[in-house]
Amino acid sequence: MTADRRDRRPLSGLEAAVTVRVPAKINLSLSVGELDELESYHDLDTVFHAVDVYDEVTVRRASSWSVSTPGYDEIPAGPDNLALAAAQRLHQHLSNLGGDHDCGPVTIEIAKQIPVAGGMAGGSADAAATLVACNQLWDAGLDKQELSEVAAQIGSDVPFALLGGTAVGAGRGDELSPVLTRMALHWVLALAEVGLSTPVVFAELDRLRALGRPVRSAGVDRMVTALRSGDVNEVADALDNDLQAAAISLHPELRRTVRAGTAGGALGAIVSGSGPTVALLCADAAHAGHVAAHMAGTGTCRAVRIATGPVPGARVLNGAG
Ligand code: C5P
């Protein structure tokens, strides 16, 4: 039996559980435009890239809604948790559709590997994984497009965590077009001591621009061309992130991390999304090993991880009755 057919097995009973694995992302290029008319979101032009750093999210039927992330007391366990919000949003969506879905409360358990508040969309990834898991647990049968529409209501990065791979994101970042590339990219991730809040970093960029700082990247076309060329040096040259200046302004130590990466031989260095994780692009797996060893000795980061992308988005690992 293939994994897919096993995954479609209907589930029932209090013990039923579904586990979904979901990747982190790096923005290879991130161009931040104007605030929208409600002044709540910026127009984005970005290239998302999913890497093999994964969270695993398990949902089980329960008598009341709950979420936990063992080992991470700082992650909210209430309605502020994006995974719980995702489960309840999908529940509401299915109720609105009518039908006889057995979509009662669930308990969600998150096994975390994606850095928390690290600019790698860990919270959004957990929300995406929860949507995929509940869709299966409840046998709701929503297709990818419908799940993506629910995902966009939860956060700008959630639809990409469903899709994975490498993709251009427009609008808030939720309007996705896959970039077809055979290139595997090898990364060293330099993890910071403290996290950064995404809205705070966007607000800092607005503040810098209001002061006249010309923080404006060239847009995503250069990166898409570089990815299609298959030349990792071109990709390194095209790495670009408008939020980097804002993240460094809030967390000046990041400048040292970026410099340590390039001094250690990385082909390119970029703050991932709103930071503070710094992503260092390497030529191949052996090169990544060398750069990781160098970074570990510099004292400019809390920890280093080696990662490779692109990888697929949220996928069911098992459905156990
Ligand atoms: O969509 P998400 O909930 O991840 O966004 C978190 C915050 O980041 C938003 O409330 C907003 O302040 C900021 N943001 C933005 N423009 C975007 C995406 C996020 O200003 N396109």
CSV table of C-alpha atoms and ligand atoms in Angstrom, one decimal:
chain,number,residue,atom,x,y,z
A,1,MET,CA,0.0,0.0,0.0
A,2,THR,CA,1.4,3.4,-0.9
A,3,ALA,CA,1.8,6.1,1.8
A,4,ASP,CA,-0.9,8.2,0.1
A,5,ARG,CA,-3.5,5.4,0.1
A,6,ARG,CA,-2.7,4.6,3.7
A,7,ASP,CA,-3.1,8.3,4.5
A,8,ARG,CA,-6.6,8.3,3.0
A,9,ARG,CA,-7.8,5.6,5.4
A,10,PRO,CA,-10.8,7.1,7.4
A,11,LEU,CA,-10.0,7.6,11.0
A,12,SER,CA,-12.4,7.5,14.0
A,13,GLY,CA,-12.3,7.2,17.8
A,14,LEU,CA,-10.7,9.1,20.6
A,15,GLU,CA,-7.2,7.7,19.9
A,16,ALA,CA,-7.1,8.7,16.2
A,17,ALA,CA,-4.0,10.8,15.5
A,18,VAL,CA,-2.4,12.3,12.4
A,19,THR,CA,1.2,13.6,12.3
A,20,VAL,CA,2.3,16.1,9.6
A,21,ARG,CA,5.9,17.2,8.9
A,22,VAL,CA,6.4,20.8,7.7
A,23,PRO,CA,9.5,22.7,6.6
A,24,ALA,CA,11.0,26.0,7.5
A,25,LYS,CA,11.5,28.7,4.9
A,26,ILE,CA,14.2,31.2,3.8
A,27,ASN,CA,13.3,34.3,1.7
A,28,LEU,CA,15.9,34.3,-1.1
A,29,SER,CA,14.7,37.7,-2.1
A,30,LEU,CA,12.3,39.9,-0.2
A,31,SER,CA,11.2,43.2,-1.5
A,32,VAL,CA,8.8,45.2,0.8
A,33,GLY,CA,6.5,47.7,-0.9
A,34,GLU,CA,4.0,50.1,0.5
A,35,LEU,CA,1.5,49.6,3.4
A,36,ASP,CA,-2.0,48.7,2.2
A,37,GLU,CA,-4.9,51.1,2.7
A,38,LEU,CA,-5.7,49.7,6.2
A,39,GLU,CA,-2.0,50.2,7.1
A,40,SER,CA,-1.8,46.7,8.4
A,41,TYR,CA,0.1,44.8,5.7
A,42,HIS,CA,2.9,45.7,3.2
A,43,ASP,CA,2.9,44.6,-0.5
A,44,LEU,CA,5.5,42.0,-0.9
A,45,ASP,CA,7.5,40.6,-3.8
A,46,THR,CA,9.4,37.6,-2.5
A,47,VAL,CA,11.0,34.3,-3.4
A,48,PHE,CA,10.3,31.6,-0.7
A,49,HIS,CA,12.5,28.6,-0.4
A,50,ALA,CA,11.6,25.6,1.8
A,51,VAL,CA,14.5,23.9,3.6
A,52,ASP,CA,14.8,20.6,5.5
A,53,VAL,CA,14.5,21.9,9.0
A,54,TYR,CA,11.1,20.5,10.1
A,55,ASP,CA,8.5,20.8,12.8
A,56,GLU,CA,6.2,17.8,13.3
A,57,VAL,CA,2.6,18.5,14.3
A,58,THR,CA,0.3,15.7,15.7
A,59,VAL,CA,-3.4,16.2,16.1
A,60,ARG,CA,-5.7,14.0,18.1
A,61,ARG,CA,-9.4,14.0,18.8
A,62,ALA,CA,-10.1,15.5,22.2
A,63,SER,CA,-13.0,16.8,24.4
A,64,SER,CA,-11.7,20.3,24.2
A,65,TRP,CA,-9.3,22.4,22.0
A,66,SER,CA,-5.7,22.6,23.2
A,67,VAL,CA,-2.1,23.0,21.9
A,68,SER,CA,1.3,22.3,23.5
A,69,THR,CA,4.9,22.6,22.4
A,70,PRO,CA,6.9,20.5,24.8
A,71,GLY,CA,10.2,22.2,25.8
A,72,TYR,CA,9.0,25.7,24.6
A,73,ASP,CA,7.2,27.5,27.5
A,74,GLU,CA,7.4,30.8,25.6
A,75,ILE,CA,5.1,29.6,22.8
A,76,PRO,CA,1.5,30.6,23.6
A,77,ALA,CA,-0.9,27.7,24.3
A,78,GLY,CA,-4.0,29.8,23.8
A,79,PRO,CA,-5.8,31.4,20.9
A,80,ASP,CA,-2.6,33.4,20.0
A,81,ASN,CA,-1.1,30.1,18.9
A,82,LEU,CA,-1.3,30.0,15.1
A,83,ALA,CA,-1.7,26.2,15.0
A,84,LEU,CA,-4.8,26.3,17.3
A,85,ALA,CA,-6.1,29.3,15.3
A,86,ALA,CA,-5.7,27.2,12.1
A,87,ALA,CA,-7.6,24.2,13.5
A,88,GLN,CA,-10.5,26.4,14.7
A,89,ARG,CA,-10.6,28.3,11.4
A,90,LEU,CA,-10.8,25.1,9.4
A,91,HIS,CA,-13.5,23.9,11.8
A,92,GLN,CA,-15.5,27.1,11.2
A,93,HIS,CA,-14.9,26.8,7.4
A,94,LEU,CA,-16.3,23.3,7.4
A,95,SER,CA,-19.2,24.2,9.6
A,96,ASN,CA,-20.0,27.0,7.1
A,97,LEU,CA,-19.9,24.6,4.2
A,98,GLY,CA,-22.4,22.3,6.0
A,99,GLY,CA,-22.2,18.5,5.4
A,100,ASP,CA,-21.6,15.9,8.0
A,101,HIS,CA,-17.9,16.3,8.8
A,102,ASP,CA,-17.0,14.8,12.2
A,103,CYS,CA,-14.8,17.8,13.1
A,104,GLY,CA,-14.8,18.0,16.9
A,105,PRO,CA,-12.1,19.5,19.0
A,106,VAL,CA,-8.5,18.4,18.8
A,107,THR,CA,-5.4,18.5,20.9
A,108,ILE,CA,-2.3,19.6,18.9
A,109,GLU,CA,1.2,18.7,19.9
A,110,ILE,CA,4.1,20.4,18.2
A,111,ALA,CA,7.6,18.9,18.1
A,112,LYS,CA,9.8,21.9,17.2
A,113,GLN,CA,13.0,22.0,15.2
A,114,ILE,CA,12.3,25.3,13.4
A,115,PRO,CA,13.9,28.2,15.4
A,116,VAL,CA,11.2,30.2,17.4
A,117,ALA,CA,10.8,33.8,16.3
A,118,GLY,CA,13.7,33.2,13.9
A,119,GLY,CA,12.4,34.6,10.6
A,120,MET,CA,11.9,31.1,9.2
A,121,ALA,CA,8.1,31.0,9.5
A,122,GLY,CA,7.9,28.4,12.2
A,123,GLY,CA,4.5,29.5,13.6
A,124,SER,CA,3.1,29.6,10.1
A,125,ALA,CA,4.5,26.2,9.3
A,126,ASP,CA,2.8,24.8,12.4
A,127,ALA,CA,-0.5,26.3,11.2
A,128,ALA,CA,-0.1,24.8,7.8
A,129,ALA,CA,0.7,21.4,9.3
A,130,THR,CA,-2.4,21.6,11.5
A,131,LEU,CA,-4.6,22.4,8.5
A,132,VAL,CA,-3.3,19.3,6.6
A,133,ALA,CA,-3.6,17.1,9.7
A,134,CYS,CA,-7.1,18.2,10.6
A,135,ASN,CA,-8.2,17.9,7.0
A,136,GLN,CA,-7.2,14.2,7.2
A,137,LEU,CA,-8.3,13.5,10.8
A,138,TRP,CA,-11.7,14.9,10.0
A,139,ASP,CA,-11.8,13.3,6.6
A,140,ALA,CA,-12.8,16.7,5.3
A,141,GLY,CA,-11.4,16.2,1.8
A,142,LEU,CA,-10.5,19.9,1.1
A,143,ASP,CA,-8.2,20.1,-1.9
A,144,LYS,CA,-4.9,22.1,-2.0
A,145,GLN,CA,-6.5,25.2,-3.3
A,146,GLU,CA,-9.2,25.3,-0.6
A,147,LEU,CA,-6.7,24.6,2.1
A,148,SER,CA,-4.5,27.4,0.7
A,149,GLU,CA,-7.5,29.8,0.9
A,150,VAL,CA,-8.0,29.0,4.6
A,151,ALA,CA,-4.3,29.2,5.1
A,152,ALA,CA,-4.1,32.8,3.8
A,153,GLN,CA,-6.7,33.9,6.4
A,154,ILE,CA,-4.3,32.7,9.2
A,155,GLY,CA,-1.0,34.4,8.0
A,156,SER,CA,0.9,35.5,5.0
A,157,ASP,CA,3.5,32.7,5.1
A,158,VAL,CA,1.0,29.8,5.8
A,159,PRO,CA,0.1,29.1,2.1
A,160,PHE,CA,3.8,28.7,1.2
A,161,ALA,CA,4.3,26.2,4.1
A,162,LEU,CA,1.6,24.1,2.5
A,163,LEU,CA,3.2,24.3,-1.0
A,164,GLY,CA,6.9,24.1,-0.2
A,165,GLY,CA,9.6,24.0,-2.9
A,166,THR,CA,10.7,27.4,-4.3
A,167,ALA,CA,8.0,30.0,-5.2
A,168,VAL,CA,7.5,33.6,-5.9
A,169,GLY,CA,5.1,35.2,-3.4
A,170,ALA,CA,3.1,38.4,-4.2
A,171,GLY,CA,0.4,40.4,-2.4
A,172,ARG,CA,1.0,39.8,1.3
A,173,GLY,CA,3.2,36.9,0.3
A,174,ASP,CA,0.3,34.6,0.0
A,175,GLU,CA,-0.2,34.7,-3.9
A,176,LEU,CA,2.2,32.0,-5.0
A,177,SER,CA,3.7,30.9,-8.3
A,178,PRO,CA,6.2,28.0,-8.1
A,179,VAL,CA,9.7,28.5,-9.5
A,180,LEU,CA,10.8,25.3,-11.3
A,181,THR,CA,14.5,24.7,-10.5
A,182,ARG,CA,16.5,21.6,-10.2
A,183,MET,CA,19.1,23.3,-8.1
A,184,ALA,CA,19.7,22.0,-4.6
A,185,LEU,CA,20.9,24.8,-2.4
A,186,HIS,CA,23.2,24.1,0.6
A,187,TRP,CA,22.9,26.4,3.6
A,188,VAL,CA,24.3,27.0,7.0
A,189,LEU,CA,21.8,28.6,9.4
A,190,ALA,CA,23.3,30.8,12.2
A,191,LEU,CA,20.7,30.9,15.0
A,192,ALA,CA,20.6,34.0,17.2
A,193,GLU,CA,20.3,34.2,21.0
A,194,VAL,CA,17.1,36.2,20.9
A,195,GLY,CA,14.0,36.3,18.6
A,196,LEU,CA,12.6,39.1,16.6
A,197,SER,CA,8.9,39.9,16.2
A,198,THR,CA,7.8,40.2,12.6
A,199,PRO,CA,5.5,43.2,13.0
A,200,VAL,CA,8.2,45.0,15.0
A,201,VAL,CA,10.7,44.5,12.1
A,202,PHE,CA,8.2,45.7,9.5
A,203,ALA,CA,7.6,48.8,11.6
A,204,GLU,CA,11.3,49.4,11.9
A,205,LEU,CA,11.6,49.3,8.2
A,206,ASP,CA,8.8,51.9,7.9
A,207,ARG,CA,10.7,54.0,10.4
A,208,LEU,CA,14.0,53.8,8.6
A,209,ARG,CA,12.3,54.7,5.3
A,210,ALA,CA,10.6,57.7,6.9
A,211,LEU,CA,14.0,58.8,8.0
A,212,GLY,CA,15.1,58.7,4.4
A,213,ARG,CA,17.1,55.4,4.4
A,214,PRO,CA,16.8,54.1,0.8
A,215,VAL,CA,16.0,50.5,1.8
A,216,ARG,CA,14.6,49.1,-1.5
A,217,SER,CA,15.8,45.9,-3.2
A,218,ALA,CA,15.8,45.3,-6.9
A,219,GLY,CA,12.8,42.9,-6.8
A,220,VAL,CA,12.6,39.1,-7.4
A,221,ASP,CA,13.4,38.9,-11.2
A,222,ARG,CA,17.1,38.7,-10.6
A,223,MET,CA,16.7,35.8,-8.2
A,224,VAL,CA,14.3,33.9,-10.5
A,225,THR,CA,16.8,34.3,-13.4
A,226,ALA,CA,19.6,33.1,-11.1
A,227,LEU,CA,17.7,30.0,-10.0
A,228,ARG,CA,16.9,29.1,-13.6
A,229,SER,CA,20.6,29.5,-14.5
A,230,GLY,CA,21.6,26.8,-12.1
A,231,ASP,CA,24.6,28.8,-11.0
A,232,VAL,CA,24.9,28.9,-7.3
A,233,ASN,CA,27.2,32.0,-7.5
A,234,GLU,CA,24.5,33.9,-9.4
A,235,VAL,CA,22.0,32.9,-6.7
A,236,ALA,CA,24.4,34.1,-4.0
A,237,ASP,CA,24.8,37.5,-5.8
A,238,ALA,CA,21.0,37.8,-6.1
A,239,LEU,CA,20.3,37.2,-2.3
A,240,ASP,CA,18.4,40.4,-1.2
A,241,ASN,CA,16.2,41.3,1.7
A,242,ASP,CA,14.6,44.7,2.5
A,243,LEU,CA,14.0,43.5,6.1
A,244,GLN,CA,17.7,42.9,6.7
A,245,ALA,CA,18.4,46.6,7.4
A,246,ALA,CA,15.5,46.7,9.9
A,247,ALA,CA,16.5,43.5,11.6
A,248,ILE,CA,20.1,44.7,12.0
A,249,SER,CA,18.9,48.1,13.2
A,250,LEU,CA,17.0,46.3,16.0
A,251,HIS,CA,19.7,43.7,16.6
A,252,PRO,CA,23.1,45.2,15.6
A,253,GLU,CA,25.0,42.0,16.5
A,254,LEU,CA,23.6,40.5,13.3
A,255,ARG,CA,26.0,42.5,11.3
A,256,ARG,CA,28.8,40.5,12.9
A,257,THR,CA,27.1,37.2,12.1
A,258,VAL,CA,26.7,38.2,8.4
A,259,ARG,CA,30.3,39.3,8.2
A,260,ALA,CA,31.6,36.1,9.9
A,261,GLY,CA,29.7,34.1,7.4
A,262,THR,CA,31.3,35.7,4.4
A,263,ALA,CA,34.7,35.8,6.1
A,264,GLY,CA,34.2,32.0,6.7
A,265,GLY,CA,33.8,31.4,2.9
A,266,ALA,CA,30.1,31.4,2.4
A,267,LEU,CA,29.1,32.4,-1.1
A,268,GLY,CA,26.4,34.7,0.2
A,269,ALA,CA,24.8,35.7,3.5
A,270,ILE,CA,21.3,37.0,4.2
A,271,VAL,CA,19.0,37.6,7.2
A,272,SER,CA,16.1,35.1,6.8
A,273,GLY,CA,12.8,36.9,6.5
A,274,SER,CA,12.4,39.2,9.5
A,275,GLY,CA,15.3,37.6,11.2
A,276,PRO,CA,17.3,37.1,13.3
A,277,THR,CA,18.4,33.8,11.7
A,278,VAL,CA,21.2,34.4,9.2
A,279,ALA,CA,21.3,32.0,6.2
A,280,LEU,CA,24.7,31.4,4.6
A,281,LEU,CA,24.7,29.9,1.1
A,282,CYS,CA,27.4,27.3,0.3
A,283,ALA,CA,28.6,25.6,-2.8
A,284,ASP,CA,27.8,22.0,-1.7
A,285,ALA,CA,27.4,19.8,1.3
A,286,ALA,CA,31.1,19.6,2.1
A,287,HIS,CA,31.5,23.4,1.9
A,288,ALA,CA,28.5,23.8,4.2
A,289,GLY,CA,30.3,21.5,6.7
A,290,HIS,CA,33.4,23.8,6.6
A,291,VAL,CA,31.4,27.0,7.0
A,292,ALA,CA,29.3,25.5,9.8
A,293,ALA,CA,32.5,24.6,11.7
A,294,HIS,CA,33.9,28.1,11.1
A,295,MET,CA,30.7,29.7,12.4
A,296,ALA,CA,30.5,27.6,15.5
A,297,GLY,CA,33.9,29.0,16.5
A,298,THR,CA,33.1,32.7,15.9
A,299,GLY,CA,30.9,33.3,18.9
A,300,THR,CA,28.5,35.3,16.7
A,301,CYS,CA,25.6,32.9,17.0
A,302,ARG,CA,23.8,30.6,19.5
A,303,ALA,CA,23.9,27.5,17.3
A,304,VAL,CA,24.4,26.5,13.7
A,305,ARG,CA,22.4,24.1,11.5
A,306,ILE,CA,23.1,22.7,8.1
A,307,ALA,CA,20.1,22.7,5.8
A,308,THR,CA,19.2,21.9,2.1
A,309,GLY,CA,16.4,23.0,-0.1
A,310,PRO,CA,14.1,23.0,-1.8
A,311,VAL,CA,11.9,20.4,-0.1
A,312,PRO,CA,8.1,19.8,-0.3
A,313,GLY,CA,5.6,21.5,1.9
A,314,ALA,CA,3.5,20.0,4.7
A,315,ARG,CA,3.0,16.3,4.3
A,316,VAL,CA,1.3,13.6,6.3
A,317,LEU,CA,3.7,11.2,8.0
A,318,ASN,CA,1.1,8.7,9.3
A,319,GLY,CA,-2.5,8.4,10.2
A,320,ALA,CA,-2.8,6.0,13.2
A,321,GLY,CA,-6.1,4.8,14.5
B,1,C5P,O1,0.8,37.5,8.2
B,1,C5P,P1,1.4,37.4,9.5
B,1,C5P,O2,0.5,37.3,10.6
B,1,C5P,O3,2.6,36.5,9.5
B,1,C5P,O4,2.1,38.9,9.7
B,1,C5P,C1,2.6,39.3,10.9
B,1,C5P,C2,2.7,40.8,10.9
B,1,C5P,O5,3.8,41.1,10.0
B,1,C5P,C3,1.6,41.6,10.4
B,1,C5P,O6,0.6,41.8,11.4
B,1,C5P,C4,2.2,42.8,9.9
B,1,C5P,O7,2.5,43.7,10.9
B,1,C5P,C5,3.5,42.3,9.3
B,1,C5P,N1,3.4,42.0,7.9
B,1,C5P,C6,3.4,43.1,7.0
B,1,C5P,N2,3.2,42.9,5.7
B,1,C5P,C7,3.2,41.6,5.2
B,1,C5P,C8,3.2,40.5,6.1
B,1,C5P,C9,3.4,40.8,7.4
B,1,C5P,O8,3.4,44.3,7.4
B,1,C5P,N3,3.0,41.4,3.9
